[in-house]
mmCIF file of C-alpha atoms in Angstrom:
data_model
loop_
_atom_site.group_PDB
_atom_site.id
_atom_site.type_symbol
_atom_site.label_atom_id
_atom_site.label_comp_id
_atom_site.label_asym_id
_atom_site.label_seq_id
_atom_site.Cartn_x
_atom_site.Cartn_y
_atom_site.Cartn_z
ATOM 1 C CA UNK A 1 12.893 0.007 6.717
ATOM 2 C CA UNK A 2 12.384 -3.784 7.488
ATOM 3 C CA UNK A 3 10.275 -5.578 9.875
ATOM 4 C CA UNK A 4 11.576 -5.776 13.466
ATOM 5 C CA UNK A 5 10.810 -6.586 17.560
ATOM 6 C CA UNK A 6 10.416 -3.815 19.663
ATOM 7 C CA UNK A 7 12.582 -3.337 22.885
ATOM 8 C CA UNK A 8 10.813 -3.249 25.958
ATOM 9 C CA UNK A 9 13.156 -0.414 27.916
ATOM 10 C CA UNK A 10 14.724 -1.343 31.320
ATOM 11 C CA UNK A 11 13.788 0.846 33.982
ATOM 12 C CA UNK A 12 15.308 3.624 34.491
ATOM 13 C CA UNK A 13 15.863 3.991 30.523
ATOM 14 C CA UNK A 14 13.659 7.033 28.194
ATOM 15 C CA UNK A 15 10.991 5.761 26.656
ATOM 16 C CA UNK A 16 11.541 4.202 23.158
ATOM 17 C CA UNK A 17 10.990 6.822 20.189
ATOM 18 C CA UNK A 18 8.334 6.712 17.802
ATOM 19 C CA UNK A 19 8.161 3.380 15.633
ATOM 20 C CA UNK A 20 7.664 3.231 12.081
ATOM 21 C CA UNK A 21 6.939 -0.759 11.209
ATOM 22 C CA UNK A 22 7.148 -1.654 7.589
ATOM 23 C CA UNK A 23 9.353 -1.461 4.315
ATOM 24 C CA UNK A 24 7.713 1.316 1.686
ATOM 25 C CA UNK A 25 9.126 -0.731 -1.035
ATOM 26 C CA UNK A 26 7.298 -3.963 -0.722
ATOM 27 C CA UNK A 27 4.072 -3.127 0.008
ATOM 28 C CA UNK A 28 1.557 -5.137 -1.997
ATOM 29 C CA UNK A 29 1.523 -7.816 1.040
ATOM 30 C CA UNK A 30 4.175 -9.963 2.473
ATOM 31 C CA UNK A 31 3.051 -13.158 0.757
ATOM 32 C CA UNK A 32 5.927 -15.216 -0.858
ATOM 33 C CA UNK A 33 4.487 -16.332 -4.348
ATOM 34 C CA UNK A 34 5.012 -20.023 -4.864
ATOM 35 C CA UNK A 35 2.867 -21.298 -8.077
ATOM 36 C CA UNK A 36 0.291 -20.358 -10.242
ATOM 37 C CA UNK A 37 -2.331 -21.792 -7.704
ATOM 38 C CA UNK A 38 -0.922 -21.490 -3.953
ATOM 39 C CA UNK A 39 0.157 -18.943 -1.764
ATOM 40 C CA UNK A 40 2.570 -19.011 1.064
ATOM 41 C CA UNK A 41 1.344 -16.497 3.453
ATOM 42 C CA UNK A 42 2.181 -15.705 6.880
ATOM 43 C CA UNK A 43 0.141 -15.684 10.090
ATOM 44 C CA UNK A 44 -0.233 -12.310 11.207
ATOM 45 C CA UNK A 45 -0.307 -13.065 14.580
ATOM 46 C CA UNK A 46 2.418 -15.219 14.566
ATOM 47 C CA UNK A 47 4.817 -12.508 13.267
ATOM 48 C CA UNK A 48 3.653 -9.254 15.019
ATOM 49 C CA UNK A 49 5.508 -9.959 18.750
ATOM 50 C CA UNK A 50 2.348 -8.181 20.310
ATOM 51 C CA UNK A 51 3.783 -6.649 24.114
ATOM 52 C CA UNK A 52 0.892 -7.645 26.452
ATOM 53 C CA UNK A 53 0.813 -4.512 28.211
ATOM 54 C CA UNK A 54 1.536 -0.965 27.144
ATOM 55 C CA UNK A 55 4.703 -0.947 29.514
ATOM 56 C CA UNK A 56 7.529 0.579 27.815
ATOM 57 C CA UNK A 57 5.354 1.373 24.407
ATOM 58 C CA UNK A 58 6.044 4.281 22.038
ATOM 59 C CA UNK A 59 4.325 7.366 22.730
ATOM 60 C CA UNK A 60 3.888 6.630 18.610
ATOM 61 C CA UNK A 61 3.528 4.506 16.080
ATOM 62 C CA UNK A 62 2.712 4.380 12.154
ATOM 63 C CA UNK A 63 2.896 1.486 9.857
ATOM 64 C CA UNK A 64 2.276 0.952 6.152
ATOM 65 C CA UNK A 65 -0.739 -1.293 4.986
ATOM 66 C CA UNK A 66 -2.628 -1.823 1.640
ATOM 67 C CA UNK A 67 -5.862 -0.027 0.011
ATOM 68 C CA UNK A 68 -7.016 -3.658 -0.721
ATOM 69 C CA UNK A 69 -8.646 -3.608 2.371
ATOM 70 C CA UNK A 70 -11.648 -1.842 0.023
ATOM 71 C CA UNK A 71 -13.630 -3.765 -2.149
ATOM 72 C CA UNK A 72 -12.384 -3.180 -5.819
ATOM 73 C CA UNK A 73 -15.258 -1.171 -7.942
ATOM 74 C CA UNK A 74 -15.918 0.518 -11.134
ATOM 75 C CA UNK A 75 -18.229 2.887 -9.234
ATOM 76 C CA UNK A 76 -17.738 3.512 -5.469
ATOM 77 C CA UNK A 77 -15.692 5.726 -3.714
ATOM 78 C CA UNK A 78 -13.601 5.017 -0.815
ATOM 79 C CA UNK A 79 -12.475 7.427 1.966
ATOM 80 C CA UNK A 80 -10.652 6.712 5.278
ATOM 81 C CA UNK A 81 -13.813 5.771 7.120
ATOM 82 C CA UNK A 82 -15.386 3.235 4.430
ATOM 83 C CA UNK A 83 -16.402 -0.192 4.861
ATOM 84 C CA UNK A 84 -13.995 -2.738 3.903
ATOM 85 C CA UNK A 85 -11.375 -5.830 5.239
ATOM 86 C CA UNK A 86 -14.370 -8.365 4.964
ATOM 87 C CA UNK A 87 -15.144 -9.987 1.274
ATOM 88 C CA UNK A 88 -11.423 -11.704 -0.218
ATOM 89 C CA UNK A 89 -8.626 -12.948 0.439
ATOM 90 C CA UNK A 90 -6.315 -10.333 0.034
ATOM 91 C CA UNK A 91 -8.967 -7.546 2.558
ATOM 92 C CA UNK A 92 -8.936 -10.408 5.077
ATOM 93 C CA UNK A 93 -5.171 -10.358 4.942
ATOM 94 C CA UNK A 94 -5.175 -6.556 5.595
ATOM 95 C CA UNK A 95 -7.684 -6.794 8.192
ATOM 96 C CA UNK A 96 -5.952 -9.463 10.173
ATOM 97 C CA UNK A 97 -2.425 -7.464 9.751
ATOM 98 C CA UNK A 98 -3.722 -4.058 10.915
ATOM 99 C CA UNK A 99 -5.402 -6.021 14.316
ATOM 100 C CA UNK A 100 -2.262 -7.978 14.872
ATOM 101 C CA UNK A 101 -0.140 -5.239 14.621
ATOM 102 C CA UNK A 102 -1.899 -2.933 16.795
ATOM 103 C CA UNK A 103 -0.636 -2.253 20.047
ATOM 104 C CA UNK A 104 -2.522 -2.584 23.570
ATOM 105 C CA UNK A 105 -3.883 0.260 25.597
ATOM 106 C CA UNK A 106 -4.528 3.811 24.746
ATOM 107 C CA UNK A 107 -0.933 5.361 25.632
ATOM 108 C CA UNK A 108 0.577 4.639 22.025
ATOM 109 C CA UNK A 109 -0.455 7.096 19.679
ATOM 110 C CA UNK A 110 -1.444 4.947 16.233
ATOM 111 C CA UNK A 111 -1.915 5.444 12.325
ATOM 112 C CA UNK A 112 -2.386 2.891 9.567
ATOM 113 C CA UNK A 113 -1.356 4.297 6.241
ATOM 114 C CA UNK A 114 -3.287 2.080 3.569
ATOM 115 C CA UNK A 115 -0.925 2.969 0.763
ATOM 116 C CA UNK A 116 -1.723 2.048 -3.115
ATOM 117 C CA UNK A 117 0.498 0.998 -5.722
ATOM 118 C CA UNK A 118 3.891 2.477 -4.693
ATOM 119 C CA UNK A 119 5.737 4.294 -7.658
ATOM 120 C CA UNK A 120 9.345 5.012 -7.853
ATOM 121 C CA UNK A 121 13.101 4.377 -8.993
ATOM 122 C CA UNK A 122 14.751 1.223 -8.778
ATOM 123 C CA UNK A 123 12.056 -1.627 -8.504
ATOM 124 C CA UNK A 124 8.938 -2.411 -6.672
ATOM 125 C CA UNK A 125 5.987 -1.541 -9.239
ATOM 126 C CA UNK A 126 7.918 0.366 -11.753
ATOM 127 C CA UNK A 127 10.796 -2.173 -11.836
ATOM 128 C CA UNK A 128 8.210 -4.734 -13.705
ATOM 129 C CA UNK A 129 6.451 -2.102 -15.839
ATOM 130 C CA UNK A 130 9.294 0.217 -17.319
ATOM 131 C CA UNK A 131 10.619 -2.412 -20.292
ATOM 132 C CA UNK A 132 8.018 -3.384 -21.924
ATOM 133 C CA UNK A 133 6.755 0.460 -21.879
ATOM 134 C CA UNK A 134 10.679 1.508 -22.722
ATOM 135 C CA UNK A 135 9.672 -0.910 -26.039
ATOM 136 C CA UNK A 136 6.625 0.280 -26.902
ATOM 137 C CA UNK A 137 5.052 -2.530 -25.509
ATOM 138 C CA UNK A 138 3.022 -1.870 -22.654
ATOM 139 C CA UNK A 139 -0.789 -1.051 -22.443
ATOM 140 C CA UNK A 140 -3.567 -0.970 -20.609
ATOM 141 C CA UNK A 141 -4.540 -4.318 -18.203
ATOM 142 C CA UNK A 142 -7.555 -6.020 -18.935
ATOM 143 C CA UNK A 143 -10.461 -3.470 -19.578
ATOM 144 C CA UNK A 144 -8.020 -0.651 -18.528
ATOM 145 C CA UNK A 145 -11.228 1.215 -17.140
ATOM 146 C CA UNK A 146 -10.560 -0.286 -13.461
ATOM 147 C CA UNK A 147 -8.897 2.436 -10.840
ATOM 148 C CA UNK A 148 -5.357 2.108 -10.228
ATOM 149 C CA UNK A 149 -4.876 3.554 -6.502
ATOM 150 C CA UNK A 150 -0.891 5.240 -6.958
ATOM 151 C CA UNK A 151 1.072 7.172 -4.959
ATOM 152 C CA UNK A 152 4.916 8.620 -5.534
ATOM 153 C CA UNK A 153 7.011 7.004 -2.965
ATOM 154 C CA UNK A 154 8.474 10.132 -2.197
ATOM 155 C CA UNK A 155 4.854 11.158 -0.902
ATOM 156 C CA UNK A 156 4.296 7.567 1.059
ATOM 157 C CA UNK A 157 7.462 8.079 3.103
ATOM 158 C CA UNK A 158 6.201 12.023 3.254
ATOM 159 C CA UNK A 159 2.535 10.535 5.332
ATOM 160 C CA UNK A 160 4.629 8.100 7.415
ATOM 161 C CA UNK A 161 6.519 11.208 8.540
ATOM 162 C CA UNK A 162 3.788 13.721 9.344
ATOM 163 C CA UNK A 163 1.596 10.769 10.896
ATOM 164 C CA UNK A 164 4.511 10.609 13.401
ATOM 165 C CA UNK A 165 5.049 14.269 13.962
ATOM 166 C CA UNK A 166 1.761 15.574 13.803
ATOM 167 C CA UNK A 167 0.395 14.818 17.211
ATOM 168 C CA UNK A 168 -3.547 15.646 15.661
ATOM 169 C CA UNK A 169 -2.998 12.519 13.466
ATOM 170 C CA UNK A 170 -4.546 9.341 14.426
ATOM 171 C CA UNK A 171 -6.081 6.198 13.281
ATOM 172 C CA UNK A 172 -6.231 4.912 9.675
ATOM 173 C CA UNK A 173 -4.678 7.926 6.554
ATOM 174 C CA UNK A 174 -5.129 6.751 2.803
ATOM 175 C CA UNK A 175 -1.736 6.531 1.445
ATOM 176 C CA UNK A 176 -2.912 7.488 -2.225
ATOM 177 C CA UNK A 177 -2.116 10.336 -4.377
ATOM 178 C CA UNK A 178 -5.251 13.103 -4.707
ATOM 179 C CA UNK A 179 -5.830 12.529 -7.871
ATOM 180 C CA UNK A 180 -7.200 9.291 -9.309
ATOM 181 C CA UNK A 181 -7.149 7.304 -12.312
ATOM 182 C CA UNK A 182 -7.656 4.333 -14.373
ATOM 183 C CA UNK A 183 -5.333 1.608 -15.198
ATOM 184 C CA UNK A 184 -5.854 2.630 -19.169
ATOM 185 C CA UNK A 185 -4.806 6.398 -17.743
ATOM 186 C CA UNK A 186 -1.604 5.280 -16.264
ATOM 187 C CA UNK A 187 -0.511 3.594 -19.085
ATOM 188 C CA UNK A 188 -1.168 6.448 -21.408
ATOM 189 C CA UNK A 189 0.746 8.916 -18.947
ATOM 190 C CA UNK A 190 3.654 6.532 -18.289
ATOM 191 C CA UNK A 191 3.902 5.470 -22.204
ATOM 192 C CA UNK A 192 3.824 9.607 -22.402
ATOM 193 C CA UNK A 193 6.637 10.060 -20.262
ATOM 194 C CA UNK A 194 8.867 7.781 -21.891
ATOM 195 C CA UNK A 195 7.759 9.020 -25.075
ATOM 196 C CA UNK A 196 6.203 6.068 -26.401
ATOM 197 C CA UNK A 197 2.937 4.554 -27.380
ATOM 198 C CA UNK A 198 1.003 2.635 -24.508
ATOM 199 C CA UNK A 199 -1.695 0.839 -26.982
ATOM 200 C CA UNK A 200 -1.431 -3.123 -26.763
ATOM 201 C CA UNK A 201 -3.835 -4.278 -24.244
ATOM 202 C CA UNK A 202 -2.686 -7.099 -21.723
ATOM 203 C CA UNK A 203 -6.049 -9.291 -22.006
ATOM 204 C CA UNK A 204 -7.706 -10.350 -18.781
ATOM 205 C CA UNK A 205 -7.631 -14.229 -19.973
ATOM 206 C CA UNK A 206 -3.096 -14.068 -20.435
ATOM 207 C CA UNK A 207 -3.661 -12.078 -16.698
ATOM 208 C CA UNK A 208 -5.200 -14.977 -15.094
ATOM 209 C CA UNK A 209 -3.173 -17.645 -17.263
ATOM 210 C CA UNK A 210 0.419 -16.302 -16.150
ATOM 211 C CA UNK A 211 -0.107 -14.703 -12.875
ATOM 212 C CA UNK A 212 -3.117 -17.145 -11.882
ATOM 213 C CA UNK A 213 -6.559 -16.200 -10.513
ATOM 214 C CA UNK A 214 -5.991 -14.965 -6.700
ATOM 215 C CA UNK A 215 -2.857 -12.746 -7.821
ATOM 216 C CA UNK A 216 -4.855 -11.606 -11.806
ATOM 217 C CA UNK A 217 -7.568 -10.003 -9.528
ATOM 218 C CA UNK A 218 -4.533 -7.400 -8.018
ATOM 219 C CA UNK A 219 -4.139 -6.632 -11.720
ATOM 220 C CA UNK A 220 -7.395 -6.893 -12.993
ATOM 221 C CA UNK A 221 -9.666 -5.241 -10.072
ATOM 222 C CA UNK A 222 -8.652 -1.624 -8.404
ATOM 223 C CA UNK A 223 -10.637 0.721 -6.291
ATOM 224 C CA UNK A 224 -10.650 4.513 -6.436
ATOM 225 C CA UNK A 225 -9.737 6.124 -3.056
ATOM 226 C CA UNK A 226 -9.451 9.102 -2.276
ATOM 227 C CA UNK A 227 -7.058 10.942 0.570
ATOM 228 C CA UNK A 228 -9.537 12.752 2.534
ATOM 229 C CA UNK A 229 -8.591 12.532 6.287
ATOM 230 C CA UNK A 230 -4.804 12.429 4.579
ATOM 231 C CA UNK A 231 -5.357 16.300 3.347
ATOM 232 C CA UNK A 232 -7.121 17.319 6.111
ATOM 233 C CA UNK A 233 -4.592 16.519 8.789
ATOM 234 C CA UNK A 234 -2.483 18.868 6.773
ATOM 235 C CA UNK A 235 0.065 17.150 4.842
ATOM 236 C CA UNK A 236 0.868 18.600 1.486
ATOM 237 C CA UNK A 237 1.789 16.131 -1.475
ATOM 238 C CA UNK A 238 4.823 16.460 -3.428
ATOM 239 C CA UNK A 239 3.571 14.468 -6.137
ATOM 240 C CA UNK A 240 -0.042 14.934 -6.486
ATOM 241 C CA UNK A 241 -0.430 14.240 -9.812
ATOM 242 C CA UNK A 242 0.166 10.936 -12.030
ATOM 243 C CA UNK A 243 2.210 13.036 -14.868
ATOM 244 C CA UNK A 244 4.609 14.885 -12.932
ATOM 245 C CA UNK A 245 5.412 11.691 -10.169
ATOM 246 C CA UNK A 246 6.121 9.167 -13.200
ATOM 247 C CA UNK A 247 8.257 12.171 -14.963
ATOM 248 C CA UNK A 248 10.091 12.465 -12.146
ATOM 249 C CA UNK A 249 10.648 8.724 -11.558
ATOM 250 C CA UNK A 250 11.563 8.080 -15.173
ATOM 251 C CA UNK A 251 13.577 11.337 -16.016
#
């Protein structure tokens, strides 16, 4: 699923069918990573083709966005009506995606799905993590005690589906799994899963050294949120716990 400009119909023509905007696979941010120090990001408003009127619109729409849009914390909790998209870079970026993306009027039925770190086969997230894990290399980031948001991408593509079909559904869903945990968690449940030891820290000082400082604080900072408008429109995870999805994705 790529990026692409809606078709206004001609008259006379059915209405267009529901819209899902994104690609599941790439969904830290659409930022093209040039050096250690700059970043080569696009202007939101410059790549959503807004329609200015809601002639011709979808009767609905869904699109993928980021849980970066909350403030990362060691202590707070973040649901689908918490404060956020205000205090970095990276929560700006969300903010100015989601209100560039959104489409006029009221006859367009809309959902955001803030997704967190997307786990499955065949790159993305896993595709940087699974060798030096498969060599009994990989560890814990930093402190390890910060959250690490997750969800199976079997799941993500699951919310993206119901938010469409499920007329009840509306505004922003937290693409996460139910159940949380720590960066040091995952690495002890993925090294499990491969059947290897997850014990040699990545130290926050290499972080910032080889990925620099804006893209270290994606790896260094996390928040813990938590599905809750996401379970109680109905939808029923396939993969709600961090065991069974990486099992699944490394089996």
């Amino acid at each position: 699923m790529g990026w692409r400009r809606k078709r206004v119909p001609q008259r006379g023509r059915k209405a267009p069918p529901p819209q899902l905007h994104g690609n599941i696979n790439n969904l830290y941010f659409p930022i093209r990573w040039r050096d250690r120090l700059h970043w080569d990001s696009p202007n939101p408003a410059a790549e959503c083709q807004r329609p200015r009127s809601d002639v011709g619109l979808p009767k609905t729409r869904a699109r993928p966005d980021h849980v970066a849009y909350y403030q990362p914390s060691l202590t707070a909790e973040y649901d689908e009506d918490s404060p956020g998209g205000d205090f970095d870079f990276f929560s700006n970026l969300v903010t100015k995606w989601e209100a560039a993306a959104r489409l006029p009027g009221d006859s367009t039925r809309q959902v955001v799905v803030r997704s967190g770190v997307v786990l499955g086969r065949g790159g993305g997230a896993m595709g940087h993590m699974l060798l030096p894990f498969r060599l009994g290399l990989g560890g814990p980031i930093g402190s390890g005690h910060q959250f690490f948001p997750w969800i199976h991408i079997g799941d993500l593509a699951g919310i993206l589906t119901h938010a469409l079909e499920a007329n009840h559904v509306h505004g922003v869903l937290n693409g996460v799994a139910p159940s949380s945990a720590t960066n040091a968690e995952f690495a002890q449940t993925l090294g499990a899963a491969l059947g290897r030891r997850a014990f040699i820290p990545l130290p926050s000082a290499v972080v910032q050294a080889v990925f620099g400082r804006q893209r270290a604080i994606m790896l260094l900072e996390g928040q813990k949120v938590i599905p809750r408008r996401t379970l109680a429109t109905g939808y029923q995870y396939s993969f709600p716990e961090l065991g069974a999805a990486l099992k699944e994705i490394v089996a």
